[in-house]
Structure formats: C-alpha cells, structure tokens
C-alpha positions as CSV (number, residue, x, y, z in Angstrom):
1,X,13.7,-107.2,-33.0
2,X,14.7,-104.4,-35.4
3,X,10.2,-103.1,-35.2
4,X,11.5,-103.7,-31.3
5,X,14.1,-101.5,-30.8
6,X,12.7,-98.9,-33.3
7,X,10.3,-98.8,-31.1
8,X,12.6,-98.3,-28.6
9,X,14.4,-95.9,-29.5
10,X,11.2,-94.0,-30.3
11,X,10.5,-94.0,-26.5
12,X,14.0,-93.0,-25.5
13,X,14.0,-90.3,-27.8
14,X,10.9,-89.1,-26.0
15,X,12.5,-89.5,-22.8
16,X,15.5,-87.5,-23.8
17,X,12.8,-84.5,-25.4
18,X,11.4,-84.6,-22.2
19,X,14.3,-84.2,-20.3
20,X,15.3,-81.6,-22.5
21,X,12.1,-80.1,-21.8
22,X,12.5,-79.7,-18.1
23,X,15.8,-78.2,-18.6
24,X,14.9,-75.5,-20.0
25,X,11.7,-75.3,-17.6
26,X,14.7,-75.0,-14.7
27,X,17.2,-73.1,-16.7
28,X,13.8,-70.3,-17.3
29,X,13.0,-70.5,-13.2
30,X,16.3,-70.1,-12.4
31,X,16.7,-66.9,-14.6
32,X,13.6,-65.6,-13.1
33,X,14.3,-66.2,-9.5
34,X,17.8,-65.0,-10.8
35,X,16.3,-61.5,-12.1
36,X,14.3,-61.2,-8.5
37,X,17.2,-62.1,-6.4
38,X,18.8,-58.9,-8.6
39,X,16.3,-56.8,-8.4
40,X,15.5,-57.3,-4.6
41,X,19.1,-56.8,-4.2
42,X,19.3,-53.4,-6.1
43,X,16.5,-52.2,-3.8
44,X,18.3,-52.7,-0.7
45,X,20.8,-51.4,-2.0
46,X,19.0,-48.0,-3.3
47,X,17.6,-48.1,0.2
48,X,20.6,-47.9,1.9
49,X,21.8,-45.5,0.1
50,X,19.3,-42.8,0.2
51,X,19.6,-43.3,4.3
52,X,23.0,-42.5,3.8
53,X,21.9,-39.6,2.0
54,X,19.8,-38.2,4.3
55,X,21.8,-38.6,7.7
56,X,24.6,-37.1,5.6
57,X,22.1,-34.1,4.6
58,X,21.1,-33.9,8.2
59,X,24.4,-33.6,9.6
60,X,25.6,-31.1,7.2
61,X,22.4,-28.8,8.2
62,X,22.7,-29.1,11.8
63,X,26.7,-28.4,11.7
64,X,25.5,-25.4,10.3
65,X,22.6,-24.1,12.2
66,X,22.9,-20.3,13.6
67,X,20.5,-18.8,16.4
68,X,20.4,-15.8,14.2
69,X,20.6,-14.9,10.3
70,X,22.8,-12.5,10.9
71,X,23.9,-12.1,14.8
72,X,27.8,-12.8,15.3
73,X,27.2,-12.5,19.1
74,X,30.2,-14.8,20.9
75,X,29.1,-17.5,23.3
76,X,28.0,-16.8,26.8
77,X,31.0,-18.1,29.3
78,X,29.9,-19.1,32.7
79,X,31.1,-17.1,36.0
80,X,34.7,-17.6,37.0
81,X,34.1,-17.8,40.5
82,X,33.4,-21.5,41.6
83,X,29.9,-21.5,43.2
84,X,28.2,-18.1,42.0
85,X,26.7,-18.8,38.3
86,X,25.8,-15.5,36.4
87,X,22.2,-15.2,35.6
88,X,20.5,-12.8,33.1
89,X,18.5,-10.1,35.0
90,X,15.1,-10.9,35.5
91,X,13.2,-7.9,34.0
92,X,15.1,-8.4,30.6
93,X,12.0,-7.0,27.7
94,X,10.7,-9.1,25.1
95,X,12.2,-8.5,21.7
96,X,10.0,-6.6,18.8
97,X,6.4,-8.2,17.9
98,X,6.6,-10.0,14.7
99,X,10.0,-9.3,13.5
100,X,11.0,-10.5,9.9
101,X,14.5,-11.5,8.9
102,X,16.6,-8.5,8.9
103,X,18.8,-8.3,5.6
104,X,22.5,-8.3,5.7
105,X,24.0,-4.6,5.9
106,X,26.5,-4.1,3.1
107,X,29.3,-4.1,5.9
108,X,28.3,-6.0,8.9
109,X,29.4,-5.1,12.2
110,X,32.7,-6.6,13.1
111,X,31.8,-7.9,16.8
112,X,34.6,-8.8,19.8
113,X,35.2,-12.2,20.3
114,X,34.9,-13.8,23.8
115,X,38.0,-13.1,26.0
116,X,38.5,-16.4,26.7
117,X,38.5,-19.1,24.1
118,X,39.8,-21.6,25.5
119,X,38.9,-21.0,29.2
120,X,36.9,-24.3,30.5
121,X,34.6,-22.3,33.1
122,X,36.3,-22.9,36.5
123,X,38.8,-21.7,38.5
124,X,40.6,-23.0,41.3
125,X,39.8,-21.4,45.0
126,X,43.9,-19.9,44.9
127,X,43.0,-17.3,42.0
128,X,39.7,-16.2,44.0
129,X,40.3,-13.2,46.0
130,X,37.4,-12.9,48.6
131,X,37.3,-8.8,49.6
132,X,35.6,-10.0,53.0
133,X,39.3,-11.9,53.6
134,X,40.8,-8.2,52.5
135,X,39.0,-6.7,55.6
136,X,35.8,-5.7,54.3
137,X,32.9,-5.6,56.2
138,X,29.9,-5.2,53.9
139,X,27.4,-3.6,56.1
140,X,27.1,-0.6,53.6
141,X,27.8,2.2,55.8
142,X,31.6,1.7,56.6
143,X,34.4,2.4,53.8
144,X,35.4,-0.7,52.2
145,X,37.9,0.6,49.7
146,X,40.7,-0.6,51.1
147,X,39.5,-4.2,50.9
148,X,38.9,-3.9,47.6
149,X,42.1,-2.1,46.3
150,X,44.1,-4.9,48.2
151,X,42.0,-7.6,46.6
152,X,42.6,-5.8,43.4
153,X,46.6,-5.7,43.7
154,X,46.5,-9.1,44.5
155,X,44.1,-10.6,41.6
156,X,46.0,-8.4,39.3
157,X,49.0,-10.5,39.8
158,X,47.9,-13.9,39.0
159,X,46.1,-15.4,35.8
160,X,42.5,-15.7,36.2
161,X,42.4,-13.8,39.4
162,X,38.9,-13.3,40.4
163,X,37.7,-10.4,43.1
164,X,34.6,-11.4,45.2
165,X,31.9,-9.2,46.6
166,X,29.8,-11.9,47.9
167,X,26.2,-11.7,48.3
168,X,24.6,-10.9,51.1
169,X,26.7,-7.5,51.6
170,X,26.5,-4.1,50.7
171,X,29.7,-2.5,50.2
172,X,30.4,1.2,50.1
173,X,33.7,2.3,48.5
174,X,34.8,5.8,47.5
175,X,36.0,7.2,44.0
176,X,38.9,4.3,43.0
177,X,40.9,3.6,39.8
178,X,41.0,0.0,39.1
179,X,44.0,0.3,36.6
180,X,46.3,-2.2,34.8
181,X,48.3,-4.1,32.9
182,X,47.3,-7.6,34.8
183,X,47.8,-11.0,34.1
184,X,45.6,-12.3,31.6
185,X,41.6,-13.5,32.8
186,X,41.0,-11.0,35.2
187,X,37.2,-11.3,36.8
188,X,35.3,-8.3,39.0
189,X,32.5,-10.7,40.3
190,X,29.7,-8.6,42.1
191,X,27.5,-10.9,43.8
192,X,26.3,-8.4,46.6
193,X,26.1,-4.8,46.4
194,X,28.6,-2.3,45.3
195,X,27.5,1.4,46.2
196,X,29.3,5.1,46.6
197,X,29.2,7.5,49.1
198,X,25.5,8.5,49.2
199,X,25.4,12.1,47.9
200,X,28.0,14.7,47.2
201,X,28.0,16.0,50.7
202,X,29.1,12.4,51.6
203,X,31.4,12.3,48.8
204,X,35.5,13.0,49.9
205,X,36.5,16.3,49.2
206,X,39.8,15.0,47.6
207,X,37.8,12.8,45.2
208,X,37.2,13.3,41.4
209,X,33.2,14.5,41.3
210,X,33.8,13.1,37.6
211,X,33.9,9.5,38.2
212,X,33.1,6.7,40.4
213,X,34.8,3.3,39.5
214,X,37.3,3.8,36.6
215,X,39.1,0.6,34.6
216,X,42.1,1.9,33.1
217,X,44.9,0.2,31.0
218,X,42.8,-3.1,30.7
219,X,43.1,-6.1,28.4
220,X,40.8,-9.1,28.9
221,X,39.0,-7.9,31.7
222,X,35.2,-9.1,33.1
223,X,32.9,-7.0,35.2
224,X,30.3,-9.5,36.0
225,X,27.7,-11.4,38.9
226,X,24.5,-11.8,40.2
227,X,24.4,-8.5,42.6
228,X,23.6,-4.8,41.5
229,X,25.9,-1.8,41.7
230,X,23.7,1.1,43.0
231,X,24.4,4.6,42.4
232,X,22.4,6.1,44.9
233,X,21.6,9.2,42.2
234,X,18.9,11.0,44.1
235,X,20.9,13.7,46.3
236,X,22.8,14.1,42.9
237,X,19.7,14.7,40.5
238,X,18.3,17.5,43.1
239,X,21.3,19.8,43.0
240,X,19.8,23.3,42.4
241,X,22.3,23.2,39.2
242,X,20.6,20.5,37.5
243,X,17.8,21.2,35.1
244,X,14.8,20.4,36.3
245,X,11.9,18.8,34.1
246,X,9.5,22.2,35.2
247,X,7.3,24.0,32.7
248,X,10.4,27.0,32.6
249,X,13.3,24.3,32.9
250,X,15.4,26.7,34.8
251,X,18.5,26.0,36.3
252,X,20.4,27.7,39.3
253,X,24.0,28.5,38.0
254,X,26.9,26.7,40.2
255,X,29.1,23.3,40.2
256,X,27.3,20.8,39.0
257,X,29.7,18.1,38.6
258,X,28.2,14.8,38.9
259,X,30.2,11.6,38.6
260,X,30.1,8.6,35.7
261,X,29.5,5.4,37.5
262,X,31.3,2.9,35.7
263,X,34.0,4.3,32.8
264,X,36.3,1.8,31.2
265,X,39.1,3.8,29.2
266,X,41.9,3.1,27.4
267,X,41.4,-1.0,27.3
268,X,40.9,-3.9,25.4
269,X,38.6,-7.2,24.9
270,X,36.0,-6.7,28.1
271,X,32.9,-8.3,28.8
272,X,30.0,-6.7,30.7
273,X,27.9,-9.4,31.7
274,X,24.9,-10.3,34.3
275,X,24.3,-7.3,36.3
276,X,21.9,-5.1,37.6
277,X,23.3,-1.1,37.2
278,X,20.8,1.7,38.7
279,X,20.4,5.1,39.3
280,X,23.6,6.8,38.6
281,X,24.6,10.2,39.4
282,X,25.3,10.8,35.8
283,X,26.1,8.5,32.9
284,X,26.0,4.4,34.3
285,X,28.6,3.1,31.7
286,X,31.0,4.6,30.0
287,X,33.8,3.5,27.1
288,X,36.4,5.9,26.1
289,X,39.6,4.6,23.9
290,X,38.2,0.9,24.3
291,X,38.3,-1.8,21.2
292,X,36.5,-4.9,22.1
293,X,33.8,-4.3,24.2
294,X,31.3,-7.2,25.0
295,X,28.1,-6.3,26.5
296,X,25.2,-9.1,27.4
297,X,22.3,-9.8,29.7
298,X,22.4,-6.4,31.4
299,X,20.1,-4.6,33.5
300,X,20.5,-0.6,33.5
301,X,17.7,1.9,35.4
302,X,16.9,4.8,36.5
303,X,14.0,6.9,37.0
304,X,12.1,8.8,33.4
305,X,13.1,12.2,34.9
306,X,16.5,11.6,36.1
307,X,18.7,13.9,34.7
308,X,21.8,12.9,32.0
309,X,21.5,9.4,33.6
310,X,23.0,8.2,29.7
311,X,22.7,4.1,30.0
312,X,25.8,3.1,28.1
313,X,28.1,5.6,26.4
314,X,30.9,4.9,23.7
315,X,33.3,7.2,22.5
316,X,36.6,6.6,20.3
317,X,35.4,2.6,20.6
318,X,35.5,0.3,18.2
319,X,34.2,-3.4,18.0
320,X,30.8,-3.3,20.1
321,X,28.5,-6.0,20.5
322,X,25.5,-4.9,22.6
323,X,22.8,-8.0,23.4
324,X,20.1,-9.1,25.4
325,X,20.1,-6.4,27.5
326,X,17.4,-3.8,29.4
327,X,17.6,0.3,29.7
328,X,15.0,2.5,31.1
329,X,16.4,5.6,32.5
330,X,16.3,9.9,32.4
331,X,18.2,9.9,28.6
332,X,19.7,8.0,26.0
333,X,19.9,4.2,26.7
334,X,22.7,4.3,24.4
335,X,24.5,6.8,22.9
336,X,27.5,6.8,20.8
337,X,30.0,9.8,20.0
338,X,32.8,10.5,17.8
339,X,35.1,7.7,16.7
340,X,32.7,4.8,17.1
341,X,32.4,1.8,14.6
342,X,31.5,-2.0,14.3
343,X,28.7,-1.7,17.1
344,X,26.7,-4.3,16.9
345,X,23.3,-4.0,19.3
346,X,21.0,-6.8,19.1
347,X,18.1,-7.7,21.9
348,X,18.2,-4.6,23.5
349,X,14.7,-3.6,25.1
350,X,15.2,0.7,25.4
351,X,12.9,3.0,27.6
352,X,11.5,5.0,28.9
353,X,14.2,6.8,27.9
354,X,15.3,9.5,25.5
355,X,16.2,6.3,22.9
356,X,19.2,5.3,20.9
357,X,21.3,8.6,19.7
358,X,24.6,8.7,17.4
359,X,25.8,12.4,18.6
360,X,25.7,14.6,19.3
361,X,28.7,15.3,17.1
362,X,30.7,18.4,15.6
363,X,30.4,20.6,18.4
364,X,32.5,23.8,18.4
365,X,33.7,23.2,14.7
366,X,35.5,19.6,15.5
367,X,35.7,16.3,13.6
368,X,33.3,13.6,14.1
369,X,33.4,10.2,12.5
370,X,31.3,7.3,13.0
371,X,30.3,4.3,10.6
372,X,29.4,0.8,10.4
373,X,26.1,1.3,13.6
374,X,23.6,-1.4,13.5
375,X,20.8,-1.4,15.6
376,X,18.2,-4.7,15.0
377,X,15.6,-6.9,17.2
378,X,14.6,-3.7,19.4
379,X,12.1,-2.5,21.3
380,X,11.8,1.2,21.7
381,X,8.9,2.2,24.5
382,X,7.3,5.4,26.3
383,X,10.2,7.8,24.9
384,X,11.2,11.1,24.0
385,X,13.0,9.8,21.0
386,X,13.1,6.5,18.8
387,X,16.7,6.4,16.5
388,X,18.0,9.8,16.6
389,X,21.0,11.0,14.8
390,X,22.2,14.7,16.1
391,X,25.2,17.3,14.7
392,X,26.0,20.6,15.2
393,X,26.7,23.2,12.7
394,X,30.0,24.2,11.7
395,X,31.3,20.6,12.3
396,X,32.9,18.3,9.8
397,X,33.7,14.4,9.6
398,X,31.1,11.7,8.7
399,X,28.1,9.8,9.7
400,X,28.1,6.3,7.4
401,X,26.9,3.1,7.1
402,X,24.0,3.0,9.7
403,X,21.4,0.2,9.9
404,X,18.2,0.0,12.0
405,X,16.2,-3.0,11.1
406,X,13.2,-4.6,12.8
407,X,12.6,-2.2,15.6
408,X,9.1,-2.1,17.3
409,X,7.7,1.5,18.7
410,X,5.5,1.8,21.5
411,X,4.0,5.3,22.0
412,X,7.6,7.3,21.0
413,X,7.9,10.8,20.0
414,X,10.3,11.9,16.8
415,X,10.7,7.5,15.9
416,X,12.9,8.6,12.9
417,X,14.8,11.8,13.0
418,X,18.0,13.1,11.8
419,X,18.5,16.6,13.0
420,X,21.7,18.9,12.0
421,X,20.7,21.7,13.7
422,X,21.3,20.5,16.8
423,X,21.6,22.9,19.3
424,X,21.1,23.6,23.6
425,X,20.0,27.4,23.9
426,X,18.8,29.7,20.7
427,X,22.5,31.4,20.9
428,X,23.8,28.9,17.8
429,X,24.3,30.6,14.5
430,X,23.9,29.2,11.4
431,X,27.2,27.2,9.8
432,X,27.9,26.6,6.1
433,X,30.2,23.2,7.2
434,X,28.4,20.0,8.6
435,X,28.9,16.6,9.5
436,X,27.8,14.5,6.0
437,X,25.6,11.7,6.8
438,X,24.9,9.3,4.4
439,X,23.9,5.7,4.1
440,X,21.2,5.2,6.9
441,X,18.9,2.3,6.2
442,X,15.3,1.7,8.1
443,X,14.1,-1.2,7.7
444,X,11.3,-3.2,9.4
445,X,10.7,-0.1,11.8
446,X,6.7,-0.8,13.2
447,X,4.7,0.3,15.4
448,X,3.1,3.5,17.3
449,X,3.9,7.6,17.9
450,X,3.1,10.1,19.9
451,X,1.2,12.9,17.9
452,X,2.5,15.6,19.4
453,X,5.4,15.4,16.7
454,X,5.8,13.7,13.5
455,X,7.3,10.7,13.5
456,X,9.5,10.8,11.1
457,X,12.2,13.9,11.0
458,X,14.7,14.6,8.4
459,X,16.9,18.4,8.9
460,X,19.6,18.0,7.5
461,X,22.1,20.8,6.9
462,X,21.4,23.5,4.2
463,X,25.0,23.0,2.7
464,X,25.7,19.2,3.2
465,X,22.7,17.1,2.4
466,X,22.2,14.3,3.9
467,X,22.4,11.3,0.8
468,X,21.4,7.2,0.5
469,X,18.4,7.0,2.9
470,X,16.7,3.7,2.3
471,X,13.1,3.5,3.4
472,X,11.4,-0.1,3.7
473,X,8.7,-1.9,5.3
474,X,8.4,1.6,7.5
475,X,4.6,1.9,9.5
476,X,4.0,4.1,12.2
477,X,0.6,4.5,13.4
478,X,-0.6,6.7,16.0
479,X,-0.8,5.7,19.6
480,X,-3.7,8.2,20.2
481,X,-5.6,10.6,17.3
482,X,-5.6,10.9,14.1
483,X,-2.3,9.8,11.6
484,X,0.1,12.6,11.0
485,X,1.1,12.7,7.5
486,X,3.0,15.5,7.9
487,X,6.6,13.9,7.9
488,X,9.2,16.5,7.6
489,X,12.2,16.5,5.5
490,X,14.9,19.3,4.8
491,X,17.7,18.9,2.1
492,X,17.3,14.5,2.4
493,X,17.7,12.4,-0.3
494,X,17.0,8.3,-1.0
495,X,15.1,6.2,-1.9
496,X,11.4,4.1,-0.7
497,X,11.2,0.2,-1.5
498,X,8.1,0.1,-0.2
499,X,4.9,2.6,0.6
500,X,5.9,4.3,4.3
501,X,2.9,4.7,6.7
502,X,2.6,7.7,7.3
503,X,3.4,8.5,3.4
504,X,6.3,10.7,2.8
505,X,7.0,12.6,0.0
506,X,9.2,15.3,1.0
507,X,12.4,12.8,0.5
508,X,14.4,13.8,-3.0
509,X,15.1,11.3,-4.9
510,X,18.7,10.7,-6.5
511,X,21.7,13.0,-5.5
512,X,22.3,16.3,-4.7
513,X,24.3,18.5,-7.4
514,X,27.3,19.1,-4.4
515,X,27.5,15.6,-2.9
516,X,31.3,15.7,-4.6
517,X,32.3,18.8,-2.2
518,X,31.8,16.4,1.0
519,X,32.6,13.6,-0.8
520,X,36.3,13.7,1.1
521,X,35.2,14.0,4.9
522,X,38.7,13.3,6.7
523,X,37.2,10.3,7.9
C-alpha cells in the first residue's frame, strides 16, 4: 500500500507539473495575444491621428488661400438692380506672358475697401428708379436730362436708390452735375447707352465745354452696368485748334475747349465697375479730391490718334485700386498728377496708347507730391511710351516709392524713361530746382521696343538727381533690328540685381554728394 500510494503520488505529482505546464503555456499566449491586441491598438490609434493631422493642415491652408501674393483687391459685388447682372467687358487683354511672383514693395498700396460690406446683392423694386418712368424716351436724339435729374433727386433720397438706363435705349443728355450728399448705397446702373450732344455745335451754349457728367460731393457711390457711355469725340478731335498728328503738327489758334466725360470730384469710397467708356471729347475719367476710388472690369477706347483722350486721370486722390481692366486710346491710359498715393493697378491691359505716366508735375514752379504707385501684371502694347515719369524744371515736391513689377512690352517706344526736362515748345529755360524722385523699382519688366529710341531713359535734373533706382530681371529686346545698347542716363543713381538686357552702364552707383539738400521736399 505504502509502494502503492508512492506510486501514486508520483503520478499526481506529474499531473500537477503538467498542469503547471499548461499554465504557463496560456499565461505566455495570453501575453502575446495581449502585446498584439496593444500594438494593433496603438496603430489605429496613430492612424487616426495623423488623419486628424492632415484635415487639420488642410483646413488651415485653404482658410488661407489668396488669388494673388500680393493683390489686396476687394471682392466683386453683384449689380444692385434686380434683373441686370454686371459683366466684365468682353475685349478685356490677357495679363503679361510668363509673369513671376512680384516681390512685396517696402510700403504696399493701401487699397479702398468695397462700399458695401455688408450689402447682400439685392434690392427691392421701391429703391429702383427706372428714368423711362421719369419721362425718358431713349431714342438718342431727344434731350433726356430731365428724366434723369428727376430720377437722380429721387434715388438720392432713399438708401440703396438705384437709377436705371435700361438696355435697349440710347439716351442723350446735356452737360449735368450729379451732386450730393445722398443716402448711403447709391447705384448709377447703365444698361443702355448714355451719350452727349454730338459735337460742340450741338452742344448748349450755356453749358460748361469743360465737362460732361460730373459727381460731386459723393460718399459711397457706384457708376456701374452692362451698357456703354459714348462720347461721340469725333466733331471734337477735328476742331482746327487741336493738334493734329501731321508731319508739322501745326495747330490753328482759337477755343479749343473740349469737355471731360466723366469727373468725380470731391468724394469718397466709389466703385467703377462693368462698363464700356469710348471715344471722349477729352479725358474719359477723371478723379479730383477723391479718397477711395475702386475701379474693375472696365473697358475704355478710343482711336491711336485721338487727341488728349487721357483713359483715367487722378489728381489730389488717394487710395486707388485699378484692376482687370482694358485702355487703348490717343494718350495716357492712365495718368496720375500731383497729390496721388496708395494706387494700386493690377490686370490692366494698356494701348495703343501713350502708356502709364506719373506727371507731368512741377509746372510753373509748383509743388508736386506723389508716392506709394504700384503698377504690376500689365501689359503695355503698340505705344508711344511704356512707364514714364515726367517734371518740369523749376518745380519742387517729390516723386517716392514707385513700383513696376512684371510688365510685358509689345513693340513700345521709351519702355523705361524718367525725363525732368519735360517740356511742350523749345521756349523752357533751364531751372536749378526740381521735383526729387527717388525710390523707383523695375522689376520683371520683359519684352520688345521700338528702335527708333532706346528703351530705357533716365534725364534727370542737373541739380536734383534722381537716387534708389533698382534694376532687376529687366530684358528688352528689339521688336525689329538690331539691339540698342545705347540706354541713356543723365545724373541717375541705383543699383542692378541682375544683368539688364540691353546692358546699361551709365547708372551711378551709390549716392550723389547733395542728396541732403533735397532730402526735405515739403512733401
């Protein structure tokens, strides 16, 4: 019994070492299917969060995603007129060939905001003023100015009044000042087509020959719509007082009064948007004591030879944005005078033309002070000029701060000039005073010249040189010929960040021994 249960006991020890055995075989797979569980579990969570990741990543870029590096340009707003949407013009230009992100000027442009923020796009028929309802009658022969004064009056009264010149009339009104203070959201929708008195022996003797349509005492006004206000220029352009492009440019002496088509003076916070303006008299837009000036999607022509037929002129203006837009006419598509800055043109497609001019400025001894011009993303075609910059002698004041980046040149004479001996007949004398221009930065500019001048033009005045010119990424090849590499420069200094085509080596380098004589301007 005891060999028995030895025996036994033997066995059941085996049992239990077996048992013991297995244990530990479950306790191991249990800590392995443990450790995959884990590790399986860490995954998906390392999975989820690198999703997290890159939706968050993703909605932080697109939140801040800009249609331009550096454009500030305010939203488009739809028409206010229920039923007439505003549509860019449809022989807008292309912007430059192969344009490379401009960089940021030292003081960029500060550009208008939209004048209305927080307007949601419609309007309720009350606040439209239809000048067909005024008496109107849109057959382009009869005077329609009273229609439209009386549609004025009224529109002027309400908020978000809008006047109507439907399509599918032409209307002829005479000289008229559209003048304020009105109620807030005030909208001039041209859908049809606005015209003057065709000629000045059609024009009312007791009317200003100086003007046409004149917005005065403004704030938060649009000028907008599908249709065209036509200036019917010709019989105005043929006056024996004008001077005619003939091989002795001669001009009969006389009256030669010839009016603006569109000025806006003394106002605030407008938009320009949508409309086709051609063949002024004279100048086709003018801004004079205006801050806030928004300008987009416009369509401004004229014929190459039509005389001072200026596309957009600013004077004593501040805040421009200038975008999108189209100018081929008889002289400057834009040009800007004394007491401009924070214009801002961007898009613009320019010429034929005479190009885009700051001046002329200082004439007869005055003041002139512009800064803070940037021109970018333009096309400059078939002109007499490309980015000019003209001063009288004898003036004063200061030209500062002026950018022209990525511009493309097709076949333009003087593409580059700065001239400060500006002058109309051979009677000027020579002046020790001048108008100081400094910081003027090309950069990008491409493209081809006509050879019958260099293309690149620096006179600047013997007493006041002109200081900081920055030259980069600058080649300008012949349209026709051989290359000029004849640049000339008088009295310039700055600097080259890259080889300019054609080369130029008449630019000093640092800073003139006087620069501290001009450096107070009065500006």
């Amino acid at each position: 019994m005891k060999e028995q249960s030895g025996d036994q006991l033997e066995m059941e020890s085996h049992e239990i070492m077996y048992v013991l055995l297995c244990l530990d075989d479950v306790i191991l797979l249990k800590t392995a299917y443990t450790t995959i569980l884990h590790f399986i579990f860490m995954e998906i969570i390392r999975g989820i969060l690198a999703i997290c990741i890159a939706v968050s990543l993703l909605l932080y870029n697109s939140s801040n995603v800009e249609g331009r590096h550096h454009h500030h340009k305010p939203k488009n707003k739809s028409s206010k007129s229920t039923g007439h949407r505003v549509s860019p013009p449809s022989d807008g230009g292309p912007g430059p060939q192969n344009p490379k992100s401009p960089s940021s000027p030292s003081n960029p442009p500060s550009v208008p905001s939209d004048p209305y923020p927080n307007d949601p796009g419609n309007t309720s028929s009350d606040c439209i003023f239809n000048v067909m309802d005024h008496g109107a009658v849109g057959d382009g022969s009869t005077d329609d100015t009273d229609a439209f004064r009386q549609a004025w009056k009224e529109a002027c009264g309400v908020e978000s009044g809008v006047i109507l010149a439907p399509s599918g009339y032409s209307f002829m009104i005479t000289s008229t000042i559209f003048s304020g203070p009105c109620k807030p959201g005030l909208v001039l929708q041209v859908d049809g087509r606005l015209m003057p008195p065709d000629g000045p022996d059609s024009w009312p003797e007791k009317d200003s020959k100086k003007q046409w349509l004149v917005f005065y005492r403004l704030d938060g006004m649009t000028l907008t719509g599908e249709g065209t206000i036509e200036g019917n220029g010709e019989k105005w352009w043929d006056l024996p007082c004008k001077p005619h492009r003939s091989s002795s440019g001669s001009a009969s002496k006389g009256p030669c009064d010839s009016p603006a088509l569109i000025r806006f003076f003394m106002s605030s916070n407008l938009a320009v948007r949508g409309l086709r303006i051609q063949n002024s008299p004279q100048f086709h837009m003018k801004f004079d004591g205006c801050e806030g000036v928004l300008i987009e999607k416009l369509s401004i022509s004229s014929p190459k030879l039509s005389p001072n037929t200026d596309g957009i002129h600013i004077e004593n203006t501040k805040a421009v944005g200038i975008y999108e837009s189209s100018i081929s006419n008889g002289d400057d598509c834009i040009s800007i005078g004394t007491g401009c800055s924070n214009v801002d043109i961007d898009g613009l497609t320019c010429g034929p033309s005479h190009g885009i001019s700051i001046g002329s400025l200082g004439v007869h001894n005055s003041q002139a002070c512009v800064r803070n011009i940037t021109v970018r993303n333009t096309v400059i075609k078939e002109s007499d000029n490309g980015m000019r910059i003209k001063t009288w002698q004898g003036g004063t004041g200061s030209v500062s701060d002026i950018n022209f980046e990525n511009i493309q040149m097709e076949n333009v004479r003087n593409c580059m000039i700065i001239d400060q001996y500006y002058c109309l007949s051979k009677a000027c004398l020579n002046e020790t005073s001048a108008v100081y221009v400094t910081g003027v930065t090309y950069r990008n500019i491409k493209g081809t010249y006509d050879v019958r001048t260099p293309p690149i033009h620096f006179a600047c005045s013997d007493t006041v040189a002109c200081t900081n010119i920055l030259l980069s990424e600058v080649e300008l090849l012949p349209e026709e010929g051989e290359l000029m590499d004849d640049p000339f420069c008088w009295n310039a200094y700055g600097t080259q960040e890259t080889v300019t085509i054609p080369p130029i080596n008449c630019l000093r380098e640092g800073e003139p021994e006087s620069v501290g004589e001009v450096s107070s301007t009065g500006c």
